[in-house]
Amino acid sequence: MPMTQDDIRTHYESEWSQTDGTSDVAMSYADPVERAVAEPIYRALVSDVGLGSPRRVMDVGCGSGRWCRFLHETYGPDRLVGVDFARASVELLKTSELAGSPGVGFEVGDVTSESWGLGEQFDLINIANVLFHVPEPDKFDRALMNLRSHLAEGGRVLLTDYLPRIGMRTEWMLVRSRYEWEQRLAAAGLKIVAMRPMCVFTNDPMGIDGTDSGARQHFNRVRGRYQQLLKAAGDPQAREFILGMMVDIERAVLAFCEERVSAVEMPSQKLIALCAA
């Protein structure tokens, strides 16, 4: 049975309540290859859409605080607020070193709720790996409208998704087609202004149309082999070699494809910038 948003909330409440706040996983929950590939792409896109160094930043679905830490270290904003619907996540982050930084705060909030609002607007709203965990159409539309209402003049929403030609559903995710995205964004008063492909093998290949027995099977096999190699690495040097090799593979595939394929057709997750329509 596919999961609802409430199912996913219950999972993360349990996940974060069992996490040791002294562990690095509390603030770093991403694959190291994904971080090495995605973070430079993020910085370049923020610059390309004219944000410069955003002073007011919100991270929606902050989870472990991985993106909050990146945004704080990269831009040093005057105001940085992390929002998550899992209270256990927010309570964990409030004990983190980042929580003691000036202008940084964490709040419990559900971006899909009609009653949610912070009463302020932001130059940059980050919402990574969140919206495909909202399968309910009405909640998805409300999330887009809430993002729009928190966007300052000239601000941008940066989100991660896949935008395949057809919608795709797994137990955890509802990945909407690019055509549905365009319609729902327009209804919420938003539009896509830029897009960058990133992370071919360190994310689910949901940008590839078809069944798991087709092309997606080969991508999933590479992901599985990579994880097997990491687990089998007997020493730090071997691990670093494997990580470096995967970073090189990701960048090589991206560079090759970017010369030949439009960004929306890339077999990868995409970083997407939105502005007010």
PDB file of C-alpha atoms in Angstrom:
ATOM      1  CA  MET A   1       0.000   0.000   0.000  1.00  0.00           C
ATOM      2  CA  PRO A   2       1.526   3.404  -1.018  1.00  0.00           C
ATOM      3  CA  MET A   3       2.313   5.661   1.917  1.00  0.00           C
ATOM      4  CA  THR A   4       0.365   8.815   2.702  1.00  0.00           C
ATOM      5  CA  GLN A   5       1.939  11.993   4.041  1.00  0.00           C
ATOM      6  CA  ASP A   6       0.827  11.000   7.555  1.00  0.00           C
ATOM      7  CA  ASP A   7       2.559   7.612   7.153  1.00  0.00           C
ATOM      8  CA  ILE A   8       5.762   9.398   6.217  1.00  0.00           C
ATOM      9  CA  ARG A   9       5.434  11.788   9.147  1.00  0.00           C
ATOM     10  CA  THR A  10       5.063   8.819  11.520  1.00  0.00           C
ATOM     11  CA  HIS A  11       8.179   7.215  10.052  1.00  0.00           C
ATOM     12  CA  TYR A  12      10.300  10.315  10.559  1.00  0.00           C
ATOM     13  CA  GLU A  13       8.997  10.956  14.061  1.00  0.00           C
ATOM     14  CA  SER A  14      10.307   7.512  14.926  1.00  0.00           C
ATOM     15  CA  GLU A  15      13.535   7.971  12.933  1.00  0.00           C
ATOM     16  CA  TRP A  16      14.569  11.213  14.604  1.00  0.00           C
ATOM     17  CA  SER A  17      13.429  10.254  18.082  1.00  0.00           C
ATOM     18  CA  GLN A  18      15.911   7.353  17.973  1.00  0.00           C
ATOM     19  CA  THR A  19      18.804   9.456  16.667  1.00  0.00           C
ATOM     20  CA  ASP A  20      21.669  10.299  19.000  1.00  0.00           C
ATOM     21  CA  GLY A  21      21.963  14.066  19.020  1.00  0.00           C
ATOM     22  CA  THR A  22      25.723  13.827  19.450  1.00  0.00           C
ATOM     23  CA  SER A  23      26.077  11.792  16.256  1.00  0.00           C
ATOM     24  CA  ASP A  24      27.023  13.494  12.989  1.00  0.00           C
ATOM     25  CA  VAL A  25      23.963  11.914  11.372  1.00  0.00           C
ATOM     26  CA  ALA A  26      21.953  14.495  13.296  1.00  0.00           C
ATOM     27  CA  MET A  27      23.312  17.183  10.961  1.00  0.00           C
ATOM     28  CA  SER A  28      24.481  15.216   7.908  1.00  0.00           C
ATOM     29  CA  TYR A  29      22.067  12.767   6.357  1.00  0.00           C
ATOM     30  CA  ALA A  30      23.158  12.791   2.711  1.00  0.00           C
ATOM     31  CA  ASP A  31      25.319  10.494   0.659  1.00  0.00           C
ATOM     32  CA  PRO A  32      28.838  12.033   0.502  1.00  0.00           C
ATOM     33  CA  VAL A  33      28.921  11.611  -3.287  1.00  0.00           C
ATOM     34  CA  GLU A  34      25.625  13.436  -3.626  1.00  0.00           C
ATOM     35  CA  ARG A  35      26.953  16.271  -1.479  1.00  0.00           C
ATOM     36  CA  ALA A  36      30.157  16.573  -3.508  1.00  0.00           C
ATOM     37  CA  VAL A  37      28.213  16.701  -6.781  1.00  0.00           C
ATOM     38  CA  ALA A  38      25.094  18.622  -5.776  1.00  0.00           C
ATOM     39  CA  GLU A  39      26.425  21.408  -3.577  1.00  0.00           C
ATOM     40  CA  PRO A  40      28.546  23.156  -6.275  1.00  0.00           C
ATOM     41  CA  ILE A  41      25.566  22.903  -8.638  1.00  0.00           C
ATOM     42  CA  TYR A  42      23.380  24.510  -5.980  1.00  0.00           C
ATOM     43  CA  ARG A  43      25.791  27.390  -5.441  1.00  0.00           C
ATOM     44  CA  ALA A  44      26.040  28.000  -9.186  1.00  0.00           C
ATOM     45  CA  LEU A  45      22.267  28.032  -9.648  1.00  0.00           C
ATOM     46  CA  VAL A  46      21.725  30.462  -6.767  1.00  0.00           C
ATOM     47  CA  SER A  47      24.211  32.787  -8.444  1.00  0.00           C
ATOM     48  CA  ASP A  48      22.731  32.300 -11.916  1.00  0.00           C
ATOM     49  CA  VAL A  49      19.208  33.255 -10.806  1.00  0.00           C
ATOM     50  CA  GLY A  50      20.528  36.483  -9.312  1.00  0.00           C
ATOM     51  CA  LEU A  51      20.212  35.792  -5.599  1.00  0.00           C
ATOM     52  CA  GLY A  52      23.831  36.583  -4.797  1.00  0.00           C
ATOM     53  CA  SER A  53      24.097  36.023  -1.049  1.00  0.00           C
ATOM     54  CA  PRO A  54      20.517  35.649   0.254  1.00  0.00           C
ATOM     55  CA  ARG A  55      19.986  37.243   3.657  1.00  0.00           C
ATOM     56  CA  ARG A  56      16.659  35.603   4.624  1.00  0.00           C
ATOM     57  CA  VAL A  57      16.553  31.841   4.117  1.00  0.00           C
ATOM     58  CA  MET A  58      14.053  29.119   5.001  1.00  0.00           C
ATOM     59  CA  ASP A  59      14.616  25.358   4.715  1.00  0.00           C
ATOM     60  CA  VAL A  60      11.300  23.478   4.520  1.00  0.00           C
ATOM     61  CA  GLY A  61      11.483  19.819   5.515  1.00  0.00           C
ATOM     62  CA  CYS A  62      14.804  20.404   7.250  1.00  0.00           C
ATOM     63  CA  GLY A  63      14.974  16.836   8.624  1.00  0.00           C
ATOM     64  CA  SER A  64      18.495  16.206   9.856  1.00  0.00           C
ATOM     65  CA  GLY A  65      19.609  19.785   9.195  1.00  0.00           C
ATOM     66  CA  ARG A  66      21.871  18.796   6.308  1.00  0.00           C
ATOM     67  CA  TRP A  67      20.724  21.669   4.076  1.00  0.00           C
ATOM     68  CA  CYS A  68      20.481  24.120   6.964  1.00  0.00           C
ATOM     69  CA  ARG A  69      24.141  23.553   7.684  1.00  0.00           C
ATOM     70  CA  PHE A  70      25.053  23.966   4.013  1.00  0.00           C
ATOM     71  CA  LEU A  71      23.014  27.169   3.673  1.00  0.00           C
ATOM     72  CA  HIS A  72      24.474  28.621   6.876  1.00  0.00           C
ATOM     73  CA  GLU A  73      28.071  27.811   5.949  1.00  0.00           C
ATOM     74  CA  THR A  74      27.684  28.962   2.345  1.00  0.00           C
ATOM     75  CA  TYR A  75      25.689  32.194   2.701  1.00  0.00           C
ATOM     76  CA  GLY A  76      25.807  33.170   6.391  1.00  0.00           C
ATOM     77  CA  PRO A  77      22.293  34.654   6.220  1.00  0.00           C
ATOM     78  CA  ASP A  78      20.962  37.097   8.797  1.00  0.00           C
ATOM     79  CA  ARG A  79      17.900  34.869   9.238  1.00  0.00           C
ATOM     80  CA  LEU A  80      17.827  31.097   8.734  1.00  0.00           C
ATOM     81  CA  VAL A  81      14.810  29.080   9.830  1.00  0.00           C
ATOM     82  CA  GLY A  82      14.420  25.338   9.460  1.00  0.00           C
ATOM     83  CA  VAL A  83      10.884  23.941   9.385  1.00  0.00           C
ATOM     84  CA  ASP A  84       9.827  20.303   9.655  1.00  0.00           C
ATOM     85  CA  PHE A  85       6.550  18.496  10.281  1.00  0.00           C
ATOM     86  CA  ALA A  86       8.290  15.963  12.546  1.00  0.00           C
ATOM     87  CA  ARG A  87       8.560  17.393  16.058  1.00  0.00           C
ATOM     88  CA  ALA A  88      11.360  14.919  16.887  1.00  0.00           C
ATOM     89  CA  SER A  89      13.472  16.394  14.077  1.00  0.00           C
ATOM     90  CA  VAL A  90      13.022  19.938  15.330  1.00  0.00           C
ATOM     91  CA  GLU A  91      13.742  18.982  18.938  1.00  0.00           C
ATOM     92  CA  LEU A  92      16.939  17.255  17.809  1.00  0.00           C
ATOM     93  CA  LEU A  93      18.067  20.259  15.790  1.00  0.00           C
ATOM     94  CA  LYS A  94      17.425  22.614  18.678  1.00  0.00           C
ATOM     95  CA  THR A  95      20.199  20.796  20.562  1.00  0.00           C
ATOM     96  CA  SER A  96      22.659  21.107  17.660  1.00  0.00           C
ATOM     97  CA  GLU A  97      25.603  23.457  17.459  1.00  0.00           C
ATOM     98  CA  LEU A  98      23.926  25.280  14.585  1.00  0.00           C
ATOM     99  CA  ALA A  99      20.973  26.232  16.801  1.00  0.00           C
ATOM    100  CA  GLY A 100      23.283  28.449  18.836  1.00  0.00           C
ATOM    101  CA  SER A 101      24.236  30.582  15.829  1.00  0.00           C
ATOM    102  CA  PRO A 102      22.803  34.119  15.581  1.00  0.00           C
ATOM    103  CA  GLY A 103      19.633  34.332  13.503  1.00  0.00           C
ATOM    104  CA  VAL A 104      19.127  30.554  13.302  1.00  0.00           C
ATOM    105  CA  GLY A 105      15.909  28.928  14.489  1.00  0.00           C
ATOM    106  CA  PHE A 106      13.924  25.720  14.061  1.00  0.00           C
ATOM    107  CA  GLU A 107      10.152  25.369  14.087  1.00  0.00           C
ATOM    108  CA  VAL A 108       7.578  22.598  13.794  1.00  0.00           C
ATOM    109  CA  GLY A 109       5.365  23.259  10.790  1.00  0.00           C
ATOM    110  CA  ASP A 110       3.520  21.497   7.988  1.00  0.00           C
ATOM    111  CA  VAL A 111       3.862  23.252   4.634  1.00  0.00           C
ATOM    112  CA  THR A 112       0.722  21.441   3.410  1.00  0.00           C
ATOM    113  CA  SER A 113      -1.507  22.898   6.137  1.00  0.00           C
ATOM    114  CA  GLU A 114      -3.945  25.752   5.482  1.00  0.00           C
ATOM    115  CA  SER A 115      -3.134  27.186   8.896  1.00  0.00           C
ATOM    116  CA  TRP A 116       0.669  27.159   8.536  1.00  0.00           C
ATOM    117  CA  GLY A 117       2.544  30.407   8.187  1.00  0.00           C
ATOM    118  CA  LEU A 118       5.546  32.193   9.688  1.00  0.00           C
ATOM    119  CA  GLY A 119       4.348  35.731   9.015  1.00  0.00           C
ATOM    120  CA  GLU A 120       7.544  36.615   7.144  1.00  0.00           C
ATOM    121  CA  GLN A 121       9.036  36.305   3.666  1.00  0.00           C
ATOM    122  CA  PHE A 122      12.337  34.925   2.438  1.00  0.00           C
ATOM    123  CA  ASP A 123      14.826  35.557  -0.352  1.00  0.00           C
ATOM    124  CA  LEU A 124      15.573  31.830  -0.660  1.00  0.00           C
ATOM    125  CA  ILE A 125      13.275  28.950   0.264  1.00  0.00           C
ATOM    126  CA  ASN A 126      14.904  25.540   0.055  1.00  0.00           C
ATOM    127  CA  ILE A 127      12.652  22.477  -0.111  1.00  0.00           C
ATOM    128  CA  ALA A 128      14.715  19.406  -0.974  1.00  0.00           C
ATOM    129  CA  ASN A 129      13.248  15.902  -1.365  1.00  0.00           C
ATOM    130  CA  VAL A 130       9.927  16.910   0.177  1.00  0.00           C
ATOM    131  CA  LEU A 131       7.166  17.483  -2.362  1.00  0.00           C
ATOM    132  CA  PHE A 132       7.239  13.994  -3.868  1.00  0.00           C
ATOM    133  CA  HIS A 133       6.401  12.760  -0.356  1.00  0.00           C
ATOM    134  CA  VAL A 134       3.060  14.622  -0.575  1.00  0.00           C
ATOM    135  CA  PRO A 135       0.826  12.313  -2.637  1.00  0.00           C
ATOM    136  CA  GLU A 136      -2.477  14.028  -1.787  1.00  0.00           C
ATOM    137  CA  PRO A 137      -3.375  16.565  -4.549  1.00  0.00           C
ATOM    138  CA  ASP A 138      -4.996  19.103  -2.217  1.00  0.00           C
ATOM    139  CA  LYS A 139      -2.041  19.066   0.189  1.00  0.00           C
ATOM    140  CA  PHE A 140       0.424  19.390  -2.700  1.00  0.00           C
ATOM    141  CA  ASP A 141      -1.420  22.438  -4.057  1.00  0.00           C
ATOM    142  CA  ARG A 142      -1.557  23.984  -0.579  1.00  0.00           C
ATOM    143  CA  ALA A 143       2.201  23.474  -0.172  1.00  0.00           C
ATOM    144  CA  LEU A 144       2.862  25.374  -3.402  1.00  0.00           C
ATOM    145  CA  MET A 145       0.601  28.220  -2.311  1.00  0.00           C
ATOM    146  CA  ASN A 146       2.285  28.375   1.093  1.00  0.00           C
ATOM    147  CA  LEU A 147       5.700  28.549  -0.551  1.00  0.00           C
ATOM    148  CA  ARG A 148       4.482  31.381  -2.775  1.00  0.00           C
ATOM    149  CA  SER A 149       3.107  33.335   0.197  1.00  0.00           C
ATOM    150  CA  HIS A 150       6.490  33.180   1.972  1.00  0.00           C
ATOM    151  CA  LEU A 151       8.501  34.317  -1.055  1.00  0.00           C
ATOM    152  CA  ALA A 152       9.917  37.840  -0.887  1.00  0.00           C
ATOM    153  CA  GLU A 153       9.937  40.082  -3.943  1.00  0.00           C
ATOM    154  CA  GLY A 154      12.681  38.833  -6.237  1.00  0.00           C
ATOM    155  CA  GLY A 155      13.059  35.680  -4.136  1.00  0.00           C
ATOM    156  CA  ARG A 156      13.403  32.109  -5.346  1.00  0.00           C
ATOM    157  CA  VAL A 157      12.247  28.665  -4.271  1.00  0.00           C
ATOM    158  CA  LEU A 158      14.837  25.941  -4.865  1.00  0.00           C
ATOM    159  CA  LEU A 159      13.454  22.416  -4.868  1.00  0.00           C
ATOM    160  CA  THR A 160      14.551  18.961  -5.944  1.00  0.00           C
ATOM    161  CA  ASP A 161      12.387  16.700  -8.094  1.00  0.00           C
ATOM    162  CA  TYR A 162      12.581  14.699 -11.322  1.00  0.00           C
ATOM    163  CA  LEU A 163       9.968  15.999 -13.816  1.00  0.00           C
ATOM    164  CA  PRO A 164       9.577  12.825 -15.906  1.00  0.00           C
ATOM    165  CA  ARG A 165       7.258  12.705 -18.915  1.00  0.00           C
ATOM    166  CA  ILE A 166       4.810  10.525 -16.998  1.00  0.00           C
ATOM    167  CA  GLY A 167       3.886  10.444 -13.325  1.00  0.00           C
ATOM    168  CA  MET A 168       5.498   7.639 -11.321  1.00  0.00           C
ATOM    169  CA  ARG A 169       4.514   6.094  -7.977  1.00  0.00           C
ATOM    170  CA  THR A 170       6.481   4.050  -5.468  1.00  0.00           C
ATOM    171  CA  GLU A 171       5.662   3.158  -1.879  1.00  0.00           C
ATOM    172  CA  TRP A 172       7.376   6.344  -0.673  1.00  0.00           C
ATOM    173  CA  MET A 173       7.063   8.749  -3.569  1.00  0.00           C
ATOM    174  CA  LEU A 174       4.621  10.240  -6.038  1.00  0.00           C
ATOM    175  CA  VAL A 175       6.739  11.835  -8.751  1.00  0.00           C
ATOM    176  CA  ARG A 176       4.524  14.082 -10.853  1.00  0.00           C
ATOM    177  CA  SER A 177       5.062  14.587 -14.569  1.00  0.00           C
ATOM    178  CA  ARG A 178       6.553  17.813 -15.855  1.00  0.00           C
ATOM    179  CA  TYR A 179       3.201  18.706 -17.440  1.00  0.00           C
ATOM    180  CA  GLU A 180       1.328  18.338 -14.152  1.00  0.00           C
ATOM    181  CA  TRP A 181       4.028  20.399 -12.443  1.00  0.00           C
ATOM    182  CA  GLU A 182       3.558  23.261 -14.916  1.00  0.00           C
ATOM    183  CA  GLN A 183      -0.209  23.320 -14.377  1.00  0.00           C
ATOM    184  CA  ARG A 184      -0.057  23.200 -10.597  1.00  0.00           C
ATOM    185  CA  LEU A 185       2.710  25.780 -10.366  1.00  0.00           C
ATOM    186  CA  ALA A 186       0.734  28.192 -12.553  1.00  0.00           C
ATOM    187  CA  ALA A 187      -2.330  27.754 -10.337  1.00  0.00           C
ATOM    188  CA  ALA A 188      -0.201  28.628  -7.291  1.00  0.00           C
ATOM    189  CA  GLY A 189       1.328  31.726  -8.917  1.00  0.00           C
ATOM    190  CA  LEU A 190       4.757  30.209  -9.494  1.00  0.00           C
ATOM    191  CA  LYS A 191       6.877  29.296 -12.516  1.00  0.00           C
ATOM    192  CA  ILE A 192      10.146  27.538 -13.303  1.00  0.00           C
ATOM    193  CA  VAL A 193      12.977  29.937 -14.115  1.00  0.00           C
ATOM    194  CA  ALA A 194      15.954  27.562 -14.164  1.00  0.00           C
ATOM    195  CA  MET A 195      16.842  23.915 -13.825  1.00  0.00           C
ATOM    196  CA  ARG A 196      20.054  21.969 -13.276  1.00  0.00           C
ATOM    197  CA  PRO A 197      20.486  18.186 -13.518  1.00  0.00           C
ATOM    198  CA  MET A 198      22.383  16.533 -10.673  1.00  0.00           C
ATOM    199  CA  CYS A 199      23.003  13.161  -9.050  1.00  0.00           C
ATOM    200  CA  VAL A 200      22.416  10.415 -11.596  1.00  0.00           C
ATOM    201  CA  PHE A 201      23.347   7.351  -9.533  1.00  0.00           C
ATOM    202  CA  THR A 202      23.060   8.539  -5.930  1.00  0.00           C
ATOM    203  CA  ASN A 203      19.305   9.154  -6.198  1.00  0.00           C
ATOM    204  CA  ASP A 204      16.377   7.044  -7.336  1.00  0.00           C
ATOM    205  CA  PRO A 205      16.239   7.036 -11.168  1.00  0.00           C
ATOM    206  CA  MET A 206      12.702   8.443 -11.137  1.00  0.00           C
ATOM    207  CA  GLY A 207      13.458  10.685 -14.100  1.00  0.00           C
ATOM    208  CA  ILE A 208      13.625   7.632 -16.355  1.00  0.00           C
ATOM    209  CA  ASP A 209      10.265   6.580 -17.775  1.00  0.00           C
ATOM    210  CA  GLY A 210       9.241   2.939 -17.672  1.00  0.00           C
ATOM    211  CA  THR A 211       9.235   0.007 -15.294  1.00  0.00           C
ATOM    212  CA  ASP A 212      11.924  -1.193 -12.916  1.00  0.00           C
ATOM    213  CA  SER A 213      12.677  -4.033 -15.368  1.00  0.00           C
ATOM    214  CA  GLY A 214      13.749  -1.575 -18.076  1.00  0.00           C
ATOM    215  CA  ALA A 215      16.439   1.107 -18.128  1.00  0.00           C
ATOM    216  CA  ARG A 216      15.753   1.971 -14.505  1.00  0.00           C
ATOM    217  CA  GLN A 217      16.889  -1.537 -13.545  1.00  0.00           C
ATOM    218  CA  HIS A 218      20.410  -0.777 -14.799  1.00  0.00           C
ATOM    219  CA  PHE A 219      20.588   2.478 -12.862  1.00  0.00           C
ATOM    220  CA  ASN A 220      19.406   0.755  -9.698  1.00  0.00           C
ATOM    221  CA  ARG A 221      22.008  -1.961 -10.186  1.00  0.00           C
ATOM    222  CA  VAL A 222      24.785   0.646 -10.290  1.00  0.00           C
ATOM    223  CA  ARG A 223      23.432   2.217  -7.096  1.00  0.00           C
ATOM    224  CA  GLY A 224      23.407  -1.185  -5.399  1.00  0.00           C
ATOM    225  CA  ARG A 225      26.962  -2.050  -6.483  1.00  0.00           C
ATOM    226  CA  TYR A 226      28.220   1.282  -5.216  1.00  0.00           C
ATOM    227  CA  GLN A 227      26.710   0.659  -1.775  1.00  0.00           C
ATOM    228  CA  GLN A 228      28.183  -2.859  -1.730  1.00  0.00           C
ATOM    229  CA  LEU A 229      31.634  -1.478  -2.505  1.00  0.00           C
ATOM    230  CA  LEU A 230      31.379   1.058   0.312  1.00  0.00           C
ATOM    231  CA  LYS A 231      30.352  -1.591   2.822  1.00  0.00           C
ATOM    232  CA  ALA A 232      33.202  -3.833   1.728  1.00  0.00           C
ATOM    233  CA  ALA A 233      35.846  -1.094   1.945  1.00  0.00           C
ATOM    234  CA  GLY A 234      38.287  -2.289   4.571  1.00  0.00           C
ATOM    235  CA  ASP A 235      40.098   0.945   5.323  1.00  0.00           C
ATOM    236  CA  PRO A 236      39.587   4.715   4.999  1.00  0.00           C
ATOM    237  CA  GLN A 237      41.830   4.949   1.930  1.00  0.00           C
ATOM    238  CA  ALA A 238      39.758   2.408   0.041  1.00  0.00           C
ATOM    239  CA  ARG A 239      36.583   4.191   1.038  1.00  0.00           C
ATOM    240  CA  GLU A 240      37.908   7.549  -0.121  1.00  0.00           C
ATOM    241  CA  PHE A 241      38.961   5.999  -3.447  1.00  0.00           C
ATOM    242  CA  ILE A 242      35.469   4.573  -4.020  1.00  0.00           C
ATOM    243  CA  LEU A 243      33.790   7.857  -3.115  1.00  0.00           C
ATOM    244  CA  GLY A 244      36.115   9.793  -5.405  1.00  0.00           C
ATOM    245  CA  MET A 245      35.500   7.348  -8.238  1.00  0.00           C
ATOM    246  CA  MET A 246      31.720   7.738  -7.893  1.00  0.00           C
ATOM    247  CA  VAL A 247      32.012  11.542  -7.858  1.00  0.00           C
ATOM    248  CA  ASP A 248      34.048  11.343 -11.084  1.00  0.00           C
ATOM    249  CA  ILE A 249      31.477   9.010 -12.667  1.00  0.00           C
ATOM    250  CA  GLU A 250      28.577  11.286 -11.729  1.00  0.00           C
ATOM    251  CA  ARG A 251      30.334  14.369 -13.099  1.00  0.00           C
ATOM    252  CA  ALA A 252      31.413  12.573 -16.283  1.00  0.00           C
ATOM    253  CA  VAL A 253      27.857  11.390 -17.019  1.00  0.00           C
ATOM    254  CA  LEU A 254      26.432  14.847 -16.305  1.00  0.00           C
ATOM    255  CA  ALA A 255      29.018  16.576 -18.503  1.00  0.00           C
ATOM    256  CA  PHE A 256      28.453  14.159 -21.388  1.00  0.00           C
ATOM    257  CA  CYS A 257      24.669  14.390 -21.223  1.00  0.00           C
ATOM    258  CA  GLU A 258      24.536  18.159 -20.778  1.00  0.00           C
ATOM    259  CA  GLU A 259      26.162  18.590 -24.210  1.00  0.00           C
ATOM    260  CA  ARG A 260      23.522  16.400 -25.870  1.00  0.00           C
ATOM    261  CA  VAL A 261      20.318  16.311 -23.796  1.00  0.00           C
ATOM    262  CA  SER A 262      18.044  19.058 -22.457  1.00  0.00           C
ATOM    263  CA  ALA A 263      18.071  19.459 -18.690  1.00  0.00           C
ATOM    264  CA  VAL A 264      14.507  18.223 -18.258  1.00  0.00           C
ATOM    265  CA  GLU A 265      15.292  14.993 -20.154  1.00  0.00           C
ATOM    266  CA  MET A 266      18.329  14.098 -18.047  1.00  0.00           C
ATOM    267  CA  PRO A 267      18.165  10.718 -16.242  1.00  0.00           C
ATOM    268  CA  SER A 268      18.779  12.428 -12.924  1.00  0.00           C
ATOM    269  CA  GLN A 269      17.245  14.352 -10.113  1.00  0.00           C
ATOM    270  CA  LYS A 270      16.923  18.042 -10.938  1.00  0.00           C
ATOM    271  CA  LEU A 271      17.485  21.184  -8.912  1.00  0.00           C
ATOM    272  CA  ILE A 272      14.674  23.548  -9.912  1.00  0.00           C
ATOM    273  CA  ALA A 273      14.392  27.280  -9.272  1.00  0.00           C
ATOM    274  CA  LEU A 274      10.945  28.864  -9.022  1.00  0.00           C
ATOM    275  CA  CYS A 275       9.904  32.501  -8.911  1.00  0.00           C
ATOM    276  CA  ALA A 276       6.606  34.332  -8.637  1.00  0.00           C
ATOM    277  CA  ALA A 277       4.684  34.166 -11.908  1.00  0.00           C
TER     278      ALA A 277
END
